[in-house]
Amino acid sequence: MSSKQSAHELDELNAVDLESKLREAKEELFNLRFQAATGQLESHGRLRTVKKDIARIYTVVRERELGIRSTPGSTKTEEANA
C-alpha cells in the first residue's frame, strides 16, 4: 500500500481484493518494524499509517459480516432477502 486507503475506497473492493490489501499491509508493517528494530527506518509516521490502514480493512470486513456495509455489486433488495 503506497498511500492511505479511505473507507470509501475499501468499500468498492470485493473480499478477495480486501484480503490481498490486508496481506500487503501486514507485510509492509512487518518490514517497517524490522527496519525500526535495526535503526534503518526513515519515517516512523509510516508505521502509524500502515497500522491504521490495517484497522480500516478489518473494520470494513467486519461490517460486511454484520450486514452494516454492503458488498460491492449487491443491492439493498438482495441483502434484505438473504
Tab-separated table of C-alpha atoms in Angstrom:
chain	number	residue	atom	x	y	z
A	1	MET	CA	0.000	0.000	0.000
A	2	SER	CA	1.670	3.102	-1.151
A	3	SER	CA	-0.803	5.551	0.348
A	4	LYS	CA	-3.564	5.845	2.899
A	5	GLN	CA	-6.726	3.940	1.968
A	6	SER	CA	-10.060	5.544	2.748
A	7	ALA	CA	-13.030	3.501	3.884
A	8	HIS	CA	-14.913	4.565	0.756
A	9	GLU	CA	-12.144	3.188	-1.466
A	10	LEU	CA	-12.174	-0.058	0.504
A	11	ASP	CA	-15.967	-0.293	0.112
A	12	GLU	CA	-15.521	-0.676	-3.635
A	13	LEU	CA	-13.252	-3.720	-3.293
A	14	ASN	CA	-14.516	-7.285	-3.163
A	15	ALA	CA	-13.477	-9.764	-0.469
A	16	VAL	CA	-10.540	-11.160	-2.455
A	17	ASP	CA	-9.115	-7.696	-3.111
A	18	LEU	CA	-9.552	-6.743	0.549
A	19	GLU	CA	-7.711	-9.881	1.581
A	20	SER	CA	-4.820	-9.078	-0.752
A	21	LYS	CA	-4.685	-5.459	0.515
A	22	LEU	CA	-4.609	-6.784	4.075
A	23	ARG	CA	-1.807	-9.194	3.236
A	24	GLU	CA	0.216	-6.403	1.590
A	25	ALA	CA	-0.311	-4.079	4.546
A	26	LYS	CA	0.727	-6.734	7.065
A	27	GLU	CA	3.833	-7.486	5.031
A	28	GLU	CA	4.695	-3.789	4.877
A	29	LEU	CA	4.159	-3.445	8.634
A	30	PHE	CA	6.488	-6.390	9.234
A	31	ASN	CA	9.162	-4.793	7.059
A	32	LEU	CA	8.755	-1.411	8.744
A	33	ARG	CA	9.043	-2.980	12.201
A	34	PHE	CA	12.164	-4.817	11.092
A	35	GLN	CA	13.657	-1.563	9.800
A	36	ALA	CA	12.775	0.178	13.071
A	37	ALA	CA	14.477	-2.550	15.084
A	38	THR	CA	17.658	-2.289	13.028
A	39	GLY	CA	17.657	1.506	13.051
A	40	GLN	CA	17.085	1.871	9.312
A	41	LEU	CA	13.565	3.307	9.418
A	42	GLU	CA	13.380	6.780	7.909
A	43	SER	CA	9.713	7.586	8.506
A	44	HIS	CA	8.221	6.500	11.812
A	45	GLY	CA	4.908	8.027	10.797
A	46	ARG	CA	4.551	5.351	8.141
A	47	LEU	CA	4.215	2.713	10.888
A	48	ARG	CA	1.169	4.507	12.255
A	49	THR	CA	-0.367	4.939	8.804
A	50	VAL	CA	0.010	1.261	7.934
A	51	LYS	CA	-1.477	0.178	11.271
A	52	LYS	CA	-4.483	2.409	10.677
A	53	ASP	CA	-4.876	1.047	7.138
A	54	ILE	CA	-4.950	-2.483	8.551
A	55	ALA	CA	-7.584	-1.430	11.094
A	56	ARG	CA	-9.687	0.148	8.321
A	57	ILE	CA	-9.577	-3.060	6.294
A	58	TYR	CA	-10.565	-5.169	9.301
A	59	THR	CA	-13.413	-2.745	10.033
A	60	VAL	CA	-14.814	-2.993	6.505
A	61	VAL	CA	-14.601	-6.796	6.588
A	62	ARG	CA	-16.346	-6.989	9.970
A	63	GLU	CA	-19.071	-4.527	8.980
A	64	ARG	CA	-19.798	-6.648	5.916
A	65	GLU	CA	-20.088	-9.733	8.122
A	66	LEU	CA	-22.571	-7.923	10.353
A	67	GLY	CA	-24.511	-6.533	7.410
A	68	ILE	CA	-23.712	-2.907	8.198
A	69	ARG	CA	-21.929	-2.369	4.888
A	70	SER	CA	-22.991	-3.828	1.582
A	71	THR	CA	-20.630	-5.807	-0.579
A	72	PRO	CA	-19.814	-4.267	-3.958
A	73	GLY	CA	-22.261	-5.195	-6.696
A	74	SER	CA	-25.089	-6.154	-4.366
A	75	THR	CA	-28.256	-4.163	-3.963
A	76	LYS	CA	-30.317	-3.492	-0.869
A	77	THR	CA	-33.068	-5.897	-2.008
A	78	GLU	CA	-30.574	-8.736	-2.412
A	79	GLU	CA	-29.332	-8.158	1.134
A	80	ALA	CA	-32.865	-7.954	2.539
A	81	ASN	CA	-33.701	-11.340	1.012
A	82	ALA	CA	-30.547	-13.004	2.343
